[in-house]
Tab-separated table of C-alpha atoms and ligand atoms in Angstrom:
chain	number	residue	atom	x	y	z
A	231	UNK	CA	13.854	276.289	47.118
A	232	UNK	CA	11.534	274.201	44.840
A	233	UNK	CA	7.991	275.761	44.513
A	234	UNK	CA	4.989	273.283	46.133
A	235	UNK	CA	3.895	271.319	42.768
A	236	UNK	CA	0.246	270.477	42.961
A	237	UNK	CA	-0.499	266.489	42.879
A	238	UNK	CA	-0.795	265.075	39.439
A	239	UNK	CA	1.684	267.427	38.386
A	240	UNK	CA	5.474	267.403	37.372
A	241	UNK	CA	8.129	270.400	37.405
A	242	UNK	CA	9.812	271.087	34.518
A	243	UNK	CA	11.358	274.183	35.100
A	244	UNK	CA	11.322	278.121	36.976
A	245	UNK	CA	10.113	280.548	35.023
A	246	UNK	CA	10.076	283.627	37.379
A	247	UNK	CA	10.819	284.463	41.507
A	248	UNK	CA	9.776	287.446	42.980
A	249	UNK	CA	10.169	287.647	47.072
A	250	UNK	CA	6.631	286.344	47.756
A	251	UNK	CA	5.592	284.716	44.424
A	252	UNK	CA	7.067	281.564	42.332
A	253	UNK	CA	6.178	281.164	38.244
A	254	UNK	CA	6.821	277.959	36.779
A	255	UNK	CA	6.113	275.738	33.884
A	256	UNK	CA	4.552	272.384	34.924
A	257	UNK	CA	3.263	269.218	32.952
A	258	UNK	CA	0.037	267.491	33.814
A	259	UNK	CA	0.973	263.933	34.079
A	260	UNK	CA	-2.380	262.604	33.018
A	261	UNK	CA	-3.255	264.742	30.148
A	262	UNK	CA	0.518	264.959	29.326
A	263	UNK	CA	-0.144	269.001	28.535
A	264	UNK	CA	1.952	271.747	30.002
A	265	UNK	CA	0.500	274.596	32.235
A	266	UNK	CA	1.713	277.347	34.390
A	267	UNK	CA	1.668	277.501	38.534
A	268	UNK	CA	1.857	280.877	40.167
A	269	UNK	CA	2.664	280.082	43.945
A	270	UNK	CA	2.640	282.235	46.800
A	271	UNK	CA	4.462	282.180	50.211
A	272	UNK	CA	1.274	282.195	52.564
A	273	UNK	CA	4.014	284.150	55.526
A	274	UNK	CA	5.490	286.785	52.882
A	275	UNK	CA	2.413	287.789	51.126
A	276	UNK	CA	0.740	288.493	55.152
A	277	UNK	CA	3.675	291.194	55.531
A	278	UNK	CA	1.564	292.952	53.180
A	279	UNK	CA	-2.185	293.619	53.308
A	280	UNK	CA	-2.751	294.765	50.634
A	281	UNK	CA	-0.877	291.541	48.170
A	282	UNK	CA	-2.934	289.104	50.504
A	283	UNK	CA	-6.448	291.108	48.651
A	284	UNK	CA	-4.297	290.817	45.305
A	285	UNK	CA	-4.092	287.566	45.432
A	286	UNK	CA	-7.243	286.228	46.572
A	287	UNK	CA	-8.700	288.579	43.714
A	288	UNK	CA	-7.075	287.435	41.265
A	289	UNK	CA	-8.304	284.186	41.962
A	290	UNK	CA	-12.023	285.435	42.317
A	291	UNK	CA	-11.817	287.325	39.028
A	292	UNK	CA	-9.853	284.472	37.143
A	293	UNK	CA	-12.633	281.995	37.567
A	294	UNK	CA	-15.325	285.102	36.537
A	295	UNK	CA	-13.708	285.416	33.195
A	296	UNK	CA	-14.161	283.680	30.402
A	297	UNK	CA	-13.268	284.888	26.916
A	298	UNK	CA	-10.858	282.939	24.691
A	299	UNK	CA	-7.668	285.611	24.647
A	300	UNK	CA	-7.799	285.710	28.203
A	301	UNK	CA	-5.700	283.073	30.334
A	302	UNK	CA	-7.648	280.675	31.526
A	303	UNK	CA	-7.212	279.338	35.686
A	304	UNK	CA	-7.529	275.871	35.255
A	305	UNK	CA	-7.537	274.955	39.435
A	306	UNK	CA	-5.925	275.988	42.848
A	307	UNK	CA	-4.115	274.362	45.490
A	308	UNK	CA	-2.454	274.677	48.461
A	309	UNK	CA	-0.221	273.751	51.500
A	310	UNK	CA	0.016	274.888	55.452
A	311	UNK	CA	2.506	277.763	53.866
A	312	UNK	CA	1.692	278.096	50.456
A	313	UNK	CA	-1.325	278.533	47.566
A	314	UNK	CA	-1.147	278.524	44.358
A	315	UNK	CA	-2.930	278.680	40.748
A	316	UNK	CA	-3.218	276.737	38.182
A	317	UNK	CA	-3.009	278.200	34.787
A	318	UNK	CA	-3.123	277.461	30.963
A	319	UNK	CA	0.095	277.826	29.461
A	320	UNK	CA	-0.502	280.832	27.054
A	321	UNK	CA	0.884	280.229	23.683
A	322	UNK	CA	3.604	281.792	21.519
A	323	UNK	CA	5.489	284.297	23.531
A	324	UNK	CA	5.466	288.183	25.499
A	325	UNK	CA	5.686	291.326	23.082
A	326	UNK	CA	8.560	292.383	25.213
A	327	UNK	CA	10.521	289.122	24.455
A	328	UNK	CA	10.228	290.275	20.624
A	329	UNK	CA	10.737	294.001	21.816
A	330	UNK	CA	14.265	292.531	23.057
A	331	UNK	CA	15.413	290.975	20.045
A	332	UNK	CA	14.017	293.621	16.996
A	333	UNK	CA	13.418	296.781	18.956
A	334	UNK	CA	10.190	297.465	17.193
A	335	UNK	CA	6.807	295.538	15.251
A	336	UNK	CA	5.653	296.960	11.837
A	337	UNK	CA	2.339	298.385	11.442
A	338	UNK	CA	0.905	295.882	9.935
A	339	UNK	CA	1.487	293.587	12.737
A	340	UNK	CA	1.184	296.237	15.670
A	341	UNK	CA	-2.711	296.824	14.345
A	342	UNK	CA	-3.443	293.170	14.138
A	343	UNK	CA	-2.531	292.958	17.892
A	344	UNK	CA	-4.323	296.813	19.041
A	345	UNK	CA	-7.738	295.781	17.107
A	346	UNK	CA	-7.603	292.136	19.454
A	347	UNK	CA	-6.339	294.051	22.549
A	348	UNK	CA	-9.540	296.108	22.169
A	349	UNK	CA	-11.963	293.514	21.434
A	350	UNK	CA	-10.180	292.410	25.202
A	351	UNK	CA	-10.706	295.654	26.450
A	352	UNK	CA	-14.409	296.128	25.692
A	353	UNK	CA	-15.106	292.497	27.029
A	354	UNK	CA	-13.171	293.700	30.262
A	355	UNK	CA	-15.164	296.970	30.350
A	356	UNK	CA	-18.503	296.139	29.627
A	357	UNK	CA	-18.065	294.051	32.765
A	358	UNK	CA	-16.978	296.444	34.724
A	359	UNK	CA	-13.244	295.535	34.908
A	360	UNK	CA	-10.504	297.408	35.024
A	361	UNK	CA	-6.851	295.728	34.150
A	362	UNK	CA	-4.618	298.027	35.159
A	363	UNK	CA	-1.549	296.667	34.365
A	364	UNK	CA	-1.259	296.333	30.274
A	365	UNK	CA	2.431	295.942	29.389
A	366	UNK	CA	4.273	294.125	26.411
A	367	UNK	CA	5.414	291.111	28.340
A	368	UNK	CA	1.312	290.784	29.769
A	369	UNK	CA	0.372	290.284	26.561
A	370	UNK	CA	1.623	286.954	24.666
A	371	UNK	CA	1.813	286.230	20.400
A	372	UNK	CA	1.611	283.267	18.890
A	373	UNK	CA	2.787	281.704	15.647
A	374	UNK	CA	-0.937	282.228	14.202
A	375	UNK	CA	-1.035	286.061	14.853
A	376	UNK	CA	-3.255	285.736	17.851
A	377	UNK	CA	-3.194	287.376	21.333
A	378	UNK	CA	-2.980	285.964	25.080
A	379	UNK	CA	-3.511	288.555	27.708
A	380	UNK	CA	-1.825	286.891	31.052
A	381	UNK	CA	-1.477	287.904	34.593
A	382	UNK	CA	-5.075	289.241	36.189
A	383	UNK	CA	-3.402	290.375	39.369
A	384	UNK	CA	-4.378	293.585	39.644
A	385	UNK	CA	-7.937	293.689	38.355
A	386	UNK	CA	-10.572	295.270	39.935
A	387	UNK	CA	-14.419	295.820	39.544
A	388	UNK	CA	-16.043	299.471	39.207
A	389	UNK	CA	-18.922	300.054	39.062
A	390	UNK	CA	-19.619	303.147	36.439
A	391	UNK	CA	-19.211	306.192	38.296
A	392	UNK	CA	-16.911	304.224	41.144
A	393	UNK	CA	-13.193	305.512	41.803
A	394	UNK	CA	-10.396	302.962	42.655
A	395	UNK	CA	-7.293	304.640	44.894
A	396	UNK	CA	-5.134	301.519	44.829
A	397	UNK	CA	-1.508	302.376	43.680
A	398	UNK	CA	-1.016	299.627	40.841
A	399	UNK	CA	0.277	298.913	37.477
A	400	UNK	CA	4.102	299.474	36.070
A	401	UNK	CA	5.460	303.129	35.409
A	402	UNK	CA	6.044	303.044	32.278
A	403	UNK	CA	2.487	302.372	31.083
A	404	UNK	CA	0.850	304.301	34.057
A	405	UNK	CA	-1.571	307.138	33.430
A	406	UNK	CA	-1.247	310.736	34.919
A	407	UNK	CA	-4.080	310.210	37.411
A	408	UNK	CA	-2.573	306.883	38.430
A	409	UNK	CA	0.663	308.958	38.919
A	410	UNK	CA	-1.407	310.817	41.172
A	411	UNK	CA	-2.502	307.781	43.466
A	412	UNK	CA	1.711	306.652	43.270
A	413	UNK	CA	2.608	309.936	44.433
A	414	UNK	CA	0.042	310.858	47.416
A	415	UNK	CA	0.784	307.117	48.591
A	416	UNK	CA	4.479	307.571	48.567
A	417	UNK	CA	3.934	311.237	50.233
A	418	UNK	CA	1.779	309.790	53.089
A	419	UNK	CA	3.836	306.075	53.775
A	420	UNK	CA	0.893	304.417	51.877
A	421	UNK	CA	-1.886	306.048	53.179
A	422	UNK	CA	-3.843	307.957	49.316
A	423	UNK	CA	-5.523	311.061	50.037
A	424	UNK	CA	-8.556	310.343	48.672
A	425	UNK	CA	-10.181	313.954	49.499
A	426	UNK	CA	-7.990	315.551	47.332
A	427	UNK	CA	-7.477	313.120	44.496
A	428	UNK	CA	-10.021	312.085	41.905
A	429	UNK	CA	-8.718	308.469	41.811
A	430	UNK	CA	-9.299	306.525	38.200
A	431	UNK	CA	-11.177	304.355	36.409
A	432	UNK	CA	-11.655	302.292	33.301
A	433	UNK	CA	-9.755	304.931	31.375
A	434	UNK	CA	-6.432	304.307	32.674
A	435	UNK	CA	-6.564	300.871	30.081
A	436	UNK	CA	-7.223	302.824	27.544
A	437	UNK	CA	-4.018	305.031	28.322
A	438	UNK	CA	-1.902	301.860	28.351
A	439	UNK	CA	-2.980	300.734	25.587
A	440	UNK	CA	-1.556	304.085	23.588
A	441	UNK	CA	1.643	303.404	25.511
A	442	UNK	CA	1.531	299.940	24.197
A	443	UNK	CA	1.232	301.053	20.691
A	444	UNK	CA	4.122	303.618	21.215
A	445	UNK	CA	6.177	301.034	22.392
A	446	UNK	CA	5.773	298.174	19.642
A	447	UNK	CA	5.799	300.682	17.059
A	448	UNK	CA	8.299	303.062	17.629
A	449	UNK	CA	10.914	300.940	20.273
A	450	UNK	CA	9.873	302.425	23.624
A	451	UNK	CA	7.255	304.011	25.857
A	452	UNK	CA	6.041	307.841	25.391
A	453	UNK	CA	8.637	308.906	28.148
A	454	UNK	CA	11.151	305.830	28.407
A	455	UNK	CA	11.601	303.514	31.653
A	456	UNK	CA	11.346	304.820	35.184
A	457	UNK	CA	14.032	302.140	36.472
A	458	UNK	CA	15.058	303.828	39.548
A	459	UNK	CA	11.784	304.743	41.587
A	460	UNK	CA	13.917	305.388	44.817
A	461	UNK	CA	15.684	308.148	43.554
A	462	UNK	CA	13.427	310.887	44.166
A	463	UNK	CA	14.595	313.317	41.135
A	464	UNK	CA	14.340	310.691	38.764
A	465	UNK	CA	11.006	310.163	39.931
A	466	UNK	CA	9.429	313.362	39.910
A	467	UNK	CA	11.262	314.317	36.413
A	468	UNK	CA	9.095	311.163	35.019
A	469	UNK	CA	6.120	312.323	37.030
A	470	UNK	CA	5.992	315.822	35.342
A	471	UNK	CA	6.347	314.698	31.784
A	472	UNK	CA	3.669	312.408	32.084
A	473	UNK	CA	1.607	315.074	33.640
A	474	UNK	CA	2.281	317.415	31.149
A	475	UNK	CA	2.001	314.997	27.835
A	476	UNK	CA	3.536	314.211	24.577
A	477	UNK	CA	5.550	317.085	23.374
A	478	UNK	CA	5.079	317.100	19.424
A	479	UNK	CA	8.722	318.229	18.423
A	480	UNK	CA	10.247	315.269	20.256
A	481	UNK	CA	7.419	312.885	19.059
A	482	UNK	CA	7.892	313.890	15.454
A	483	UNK	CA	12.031	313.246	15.687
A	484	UNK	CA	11.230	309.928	17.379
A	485	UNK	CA	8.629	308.987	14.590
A	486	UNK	CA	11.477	310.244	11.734
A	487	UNK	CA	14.021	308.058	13.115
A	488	UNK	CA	11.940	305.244	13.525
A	489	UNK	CA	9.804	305.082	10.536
A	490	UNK	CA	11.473	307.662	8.232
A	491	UNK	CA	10.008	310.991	7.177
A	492	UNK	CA	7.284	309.595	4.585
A	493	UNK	CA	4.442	307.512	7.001
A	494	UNK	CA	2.225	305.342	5.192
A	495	UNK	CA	-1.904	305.276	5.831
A	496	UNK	CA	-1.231	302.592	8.239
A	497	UNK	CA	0.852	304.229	10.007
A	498	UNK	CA	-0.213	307.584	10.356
A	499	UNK	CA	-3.932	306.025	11.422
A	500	UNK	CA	-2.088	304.054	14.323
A	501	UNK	CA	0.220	307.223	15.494
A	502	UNK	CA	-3.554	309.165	15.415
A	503	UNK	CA	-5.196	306.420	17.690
A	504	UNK	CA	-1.817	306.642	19.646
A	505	UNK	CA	-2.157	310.116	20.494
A	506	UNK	CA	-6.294	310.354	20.979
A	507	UNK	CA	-5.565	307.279	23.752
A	508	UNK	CA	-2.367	309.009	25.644
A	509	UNK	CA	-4.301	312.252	26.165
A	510	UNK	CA	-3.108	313.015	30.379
A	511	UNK	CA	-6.828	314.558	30.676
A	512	UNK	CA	-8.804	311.099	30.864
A	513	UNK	CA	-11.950	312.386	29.790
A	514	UNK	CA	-10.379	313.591	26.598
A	515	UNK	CA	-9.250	309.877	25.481
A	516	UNK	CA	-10.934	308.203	23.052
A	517	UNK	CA	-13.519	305.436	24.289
A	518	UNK	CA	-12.931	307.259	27.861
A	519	UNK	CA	-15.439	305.833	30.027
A	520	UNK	CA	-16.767	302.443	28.865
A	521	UNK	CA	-16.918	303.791	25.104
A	522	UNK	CA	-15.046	301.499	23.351
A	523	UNK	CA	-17.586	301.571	20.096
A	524	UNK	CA	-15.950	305.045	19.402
A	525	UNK	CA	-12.549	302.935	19.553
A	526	UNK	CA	-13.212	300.823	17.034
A	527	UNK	CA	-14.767	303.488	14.711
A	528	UNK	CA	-11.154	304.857	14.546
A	529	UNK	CA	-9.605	304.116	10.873
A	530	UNK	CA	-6.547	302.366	12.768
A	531	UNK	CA	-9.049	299.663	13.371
A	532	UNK	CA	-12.113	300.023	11.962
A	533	UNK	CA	-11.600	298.024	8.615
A	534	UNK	CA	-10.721	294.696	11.338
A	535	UNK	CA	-13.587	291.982	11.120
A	536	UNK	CA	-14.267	291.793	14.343
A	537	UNK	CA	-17.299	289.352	14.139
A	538	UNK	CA	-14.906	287.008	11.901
A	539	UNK	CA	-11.596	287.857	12.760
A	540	UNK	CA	-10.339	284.043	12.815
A	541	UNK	CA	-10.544	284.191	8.953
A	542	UNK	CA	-8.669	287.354	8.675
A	543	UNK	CA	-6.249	286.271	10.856
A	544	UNK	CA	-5.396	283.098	9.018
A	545	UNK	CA	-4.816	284.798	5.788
A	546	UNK	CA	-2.755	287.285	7.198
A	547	UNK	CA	-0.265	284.651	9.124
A	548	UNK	CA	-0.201	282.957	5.775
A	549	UNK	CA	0.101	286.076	3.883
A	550	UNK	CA	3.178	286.937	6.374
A	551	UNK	CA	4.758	283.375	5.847
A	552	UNK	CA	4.763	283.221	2.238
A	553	UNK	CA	6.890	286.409	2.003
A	554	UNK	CA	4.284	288.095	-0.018
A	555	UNK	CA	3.994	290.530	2.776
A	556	UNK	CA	7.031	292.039	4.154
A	557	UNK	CA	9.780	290.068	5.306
A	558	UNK	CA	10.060	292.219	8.514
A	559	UNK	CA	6.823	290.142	9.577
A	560	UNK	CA	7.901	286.829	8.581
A	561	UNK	CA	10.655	287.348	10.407
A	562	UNK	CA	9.027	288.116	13.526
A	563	UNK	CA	6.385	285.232	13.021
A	564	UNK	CA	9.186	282.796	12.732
A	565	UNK	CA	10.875	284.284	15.681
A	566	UNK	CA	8.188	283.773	17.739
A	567	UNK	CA	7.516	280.358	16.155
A	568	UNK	CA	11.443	279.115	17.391
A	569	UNK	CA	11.504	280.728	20.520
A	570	UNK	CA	10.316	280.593	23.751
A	571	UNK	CA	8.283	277.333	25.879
A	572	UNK	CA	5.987	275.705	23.101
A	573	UNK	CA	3.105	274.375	24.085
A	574	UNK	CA	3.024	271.285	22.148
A	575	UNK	CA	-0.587	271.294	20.630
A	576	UNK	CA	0.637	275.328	19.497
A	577	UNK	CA	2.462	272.958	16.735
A	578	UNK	CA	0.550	269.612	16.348
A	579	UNK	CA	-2.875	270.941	14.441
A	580	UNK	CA	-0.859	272.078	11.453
A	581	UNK	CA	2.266	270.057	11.545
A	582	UNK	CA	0.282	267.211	11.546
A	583	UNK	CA	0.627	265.564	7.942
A	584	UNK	CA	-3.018	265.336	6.521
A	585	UNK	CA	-5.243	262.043	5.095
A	586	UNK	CA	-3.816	262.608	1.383
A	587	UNK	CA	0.124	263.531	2.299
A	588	UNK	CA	-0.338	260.271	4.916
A	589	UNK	CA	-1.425	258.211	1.763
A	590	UNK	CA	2.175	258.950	0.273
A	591	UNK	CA	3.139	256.237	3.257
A	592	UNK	CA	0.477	253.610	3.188
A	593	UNK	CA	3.369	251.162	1.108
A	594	UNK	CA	5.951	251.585	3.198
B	237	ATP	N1	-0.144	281.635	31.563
B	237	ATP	C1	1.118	281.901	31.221
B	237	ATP	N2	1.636	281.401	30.086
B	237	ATP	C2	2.925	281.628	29.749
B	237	ATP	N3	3.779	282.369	30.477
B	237	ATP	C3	3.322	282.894	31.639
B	237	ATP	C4	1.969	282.690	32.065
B	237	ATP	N4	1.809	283.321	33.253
B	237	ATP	C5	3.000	283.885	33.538
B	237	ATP	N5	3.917	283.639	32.587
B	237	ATP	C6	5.320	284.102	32.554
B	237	ATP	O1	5.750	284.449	33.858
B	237	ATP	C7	5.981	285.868	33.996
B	237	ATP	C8	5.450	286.381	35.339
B	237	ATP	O2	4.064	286.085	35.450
B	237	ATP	P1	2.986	287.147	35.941
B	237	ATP	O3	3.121	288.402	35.163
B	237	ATP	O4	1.667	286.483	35.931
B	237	ATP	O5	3.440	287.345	37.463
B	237	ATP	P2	3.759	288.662	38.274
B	237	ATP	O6	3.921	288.237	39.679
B	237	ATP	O7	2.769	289.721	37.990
B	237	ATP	O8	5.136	289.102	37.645
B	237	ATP	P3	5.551	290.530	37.041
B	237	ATP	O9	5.722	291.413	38.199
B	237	ATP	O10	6.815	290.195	36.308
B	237	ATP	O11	4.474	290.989	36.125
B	237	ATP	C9	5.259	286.501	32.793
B	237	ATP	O12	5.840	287.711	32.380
B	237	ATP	C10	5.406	285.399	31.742
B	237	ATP	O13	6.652	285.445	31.109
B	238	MG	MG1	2.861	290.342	35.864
């Protein structure tokens, strides 16, 4: 069935269906731009308490943030069996889309993204937010180097000191003491024992954000992808070896294979951060409760200009483009340049010809 299309609006195509929830890429007849509509089945989403506050927070928190890598809710609307949002189309396209077609990001180009995703992170934090759900297709690349974080879904609020027990997030990027809340929920048909359990915080971001970095750089997360939840064995195999942590032996054949045995600065600096984030104890990881200075003074990051990044940026795209860096990145900023849904102004401001190369024309 069609998704409900708010008025002034035109379908031009599905993105993505789950049972309850309809993504799809609309245009805005009068301002003739493109944007995104995430609508949900009013019935479907009641089967489940716990969606209905999902939803309804997302919308809350979506029109509390504002910061300029963050997706921005443009409106809501809504039906007798539906609601929906209105969203900006983020530009460029997911990590995981490039994950798919080269396996893995060079350093150069992993860092660029880690030292925005943090300047995210502390804006999230020192509001009190946590994301919980960082993955490489939540987190969008344009043809200009710069980050998009989409999908606020599962945020919630803490205050410092609170503990959240909601099961959230995706396996593969969950912390051990989110593992926790997973498993005492599946244990007790939903029901967390929150006596027992310590719950998390803001720290479980900073986790996923050390998975993140695993992934891009060296083609997958710490311990793979859980695919099968249901099957029990599976599931508590996964459980245990992200209870129990990175096990160097297997991280140093992984980091051979994937960036052969000689690591440049760059390199070993990001595998350093990588580790200090994916420690299982949270206290232990660094910027662990609302510190994300200590972050930033990391040398994986802290040569990034974070007060003038836009300049920095530019010259590395360009630097990337010319060839004069390493072709592995041109390659991926073309990719991501040719592939996936455009938004058109992500190509008009410097396709458009200038004054002088219009001149060229003014005889014709
Ligand atoms: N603002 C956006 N700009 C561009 N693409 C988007 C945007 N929002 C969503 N998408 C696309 O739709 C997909 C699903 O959207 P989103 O993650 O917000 O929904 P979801 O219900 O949480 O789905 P999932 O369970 O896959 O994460 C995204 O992975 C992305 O490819
Ligand atoms: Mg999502």
């Amino acid at each position: 069935m069609e998704p409900l299309v708010p008025e002034g609006y035109t379908l031009i195509k599905n993105l993505s269906e789950s049972p309850y929830r309809k993504v799809s890429l609309v245009k805005n007849i009068e301002d003739d731009k493109r944007y995104i509509i995430k609508v949900y089945d009013k019935k479907k989403i009641m089967e489940n308490k716990s969606i209905v506050q999902s939803v309804l927070n997302e919308k809350k928190v979506l029109a509390e943030i504002d910061h300029p890598k963050i997706i921005k809710l443009r409106g809501t609307f809504k039906d007798d069996d539906n609601i929906g949002l209105i969203l900006d189309l983020a530009k460029g396209i997911g990590l995981s889309t490039i994950l798919q077609s080269h396996q893995k990001l060079p350093a150069e180009l992993v860092s660029v993204i880690i030292c925005q995703l943090i300047e995210i992170f502390e804006y999230l934090q020192s509001n009190g937010y946590v994301y919980k759900d960082l993955k490489a297709s939540h987190v969008f690349l344009d043809k200009n180097s710069r980050i998009t974080l989409i999908d606020l879904g599962m945020v919630e609020k803490l205050e410092s000191g609170e503990r959240s027990y909601i099961p959230a997030g995706t396996f593969h990027s969950m912390a051990p003491e989110m593992i926790d809340v997973w498993e005492s929920s599946i244990l007790n048909s939903g029901k967390v024992d929150q006596e027992n359990l310590p719950g998390y915080n803001h720290n479980i971001d900073l986790y996923a954000i050390g998975v993140l970095i695993h992934e891009l750089l060296l083609g997958k997360p710490p311990y793979g992808y859980l695919q099968a939840i249901a099957d029990k064995e599976k599931r508590l195999e996964y459980f245990t070896k992200t209870r129990e942590g990175i096990n160097n032996d297997e991280q140093l054949e992984l980091i051979e294979e994937n960036l052969g045995k000689v690591l440049n600065e760059q390199q070993n600096n990001l595998i350093d951060l990588m580790n200090n984030l994916l420690k299982p104890n949270h206290e232990e990881r660094l910027g662990a409760n609302r510190q994300t200075e200590e972050i930033k003074q990391h040398s994986a990051i802290n040569w990034y200009n974070f007060e003038d990044e836009a300049e920095y940026l530019d010259s590395f795209t360009k630097k990337s483009k010319c060839k004069l860096g390493i072709d592995e990145l041109n390659d991926i900023l073309s990719f991501v340049e040719t592939c996936g849904i455009h938004n058109e102004s992500d190509f008009a401001d410097d396709e458009k010809l200038n004054e002088e190369e219009q001149k060229i024309f003014d005889d014709f």
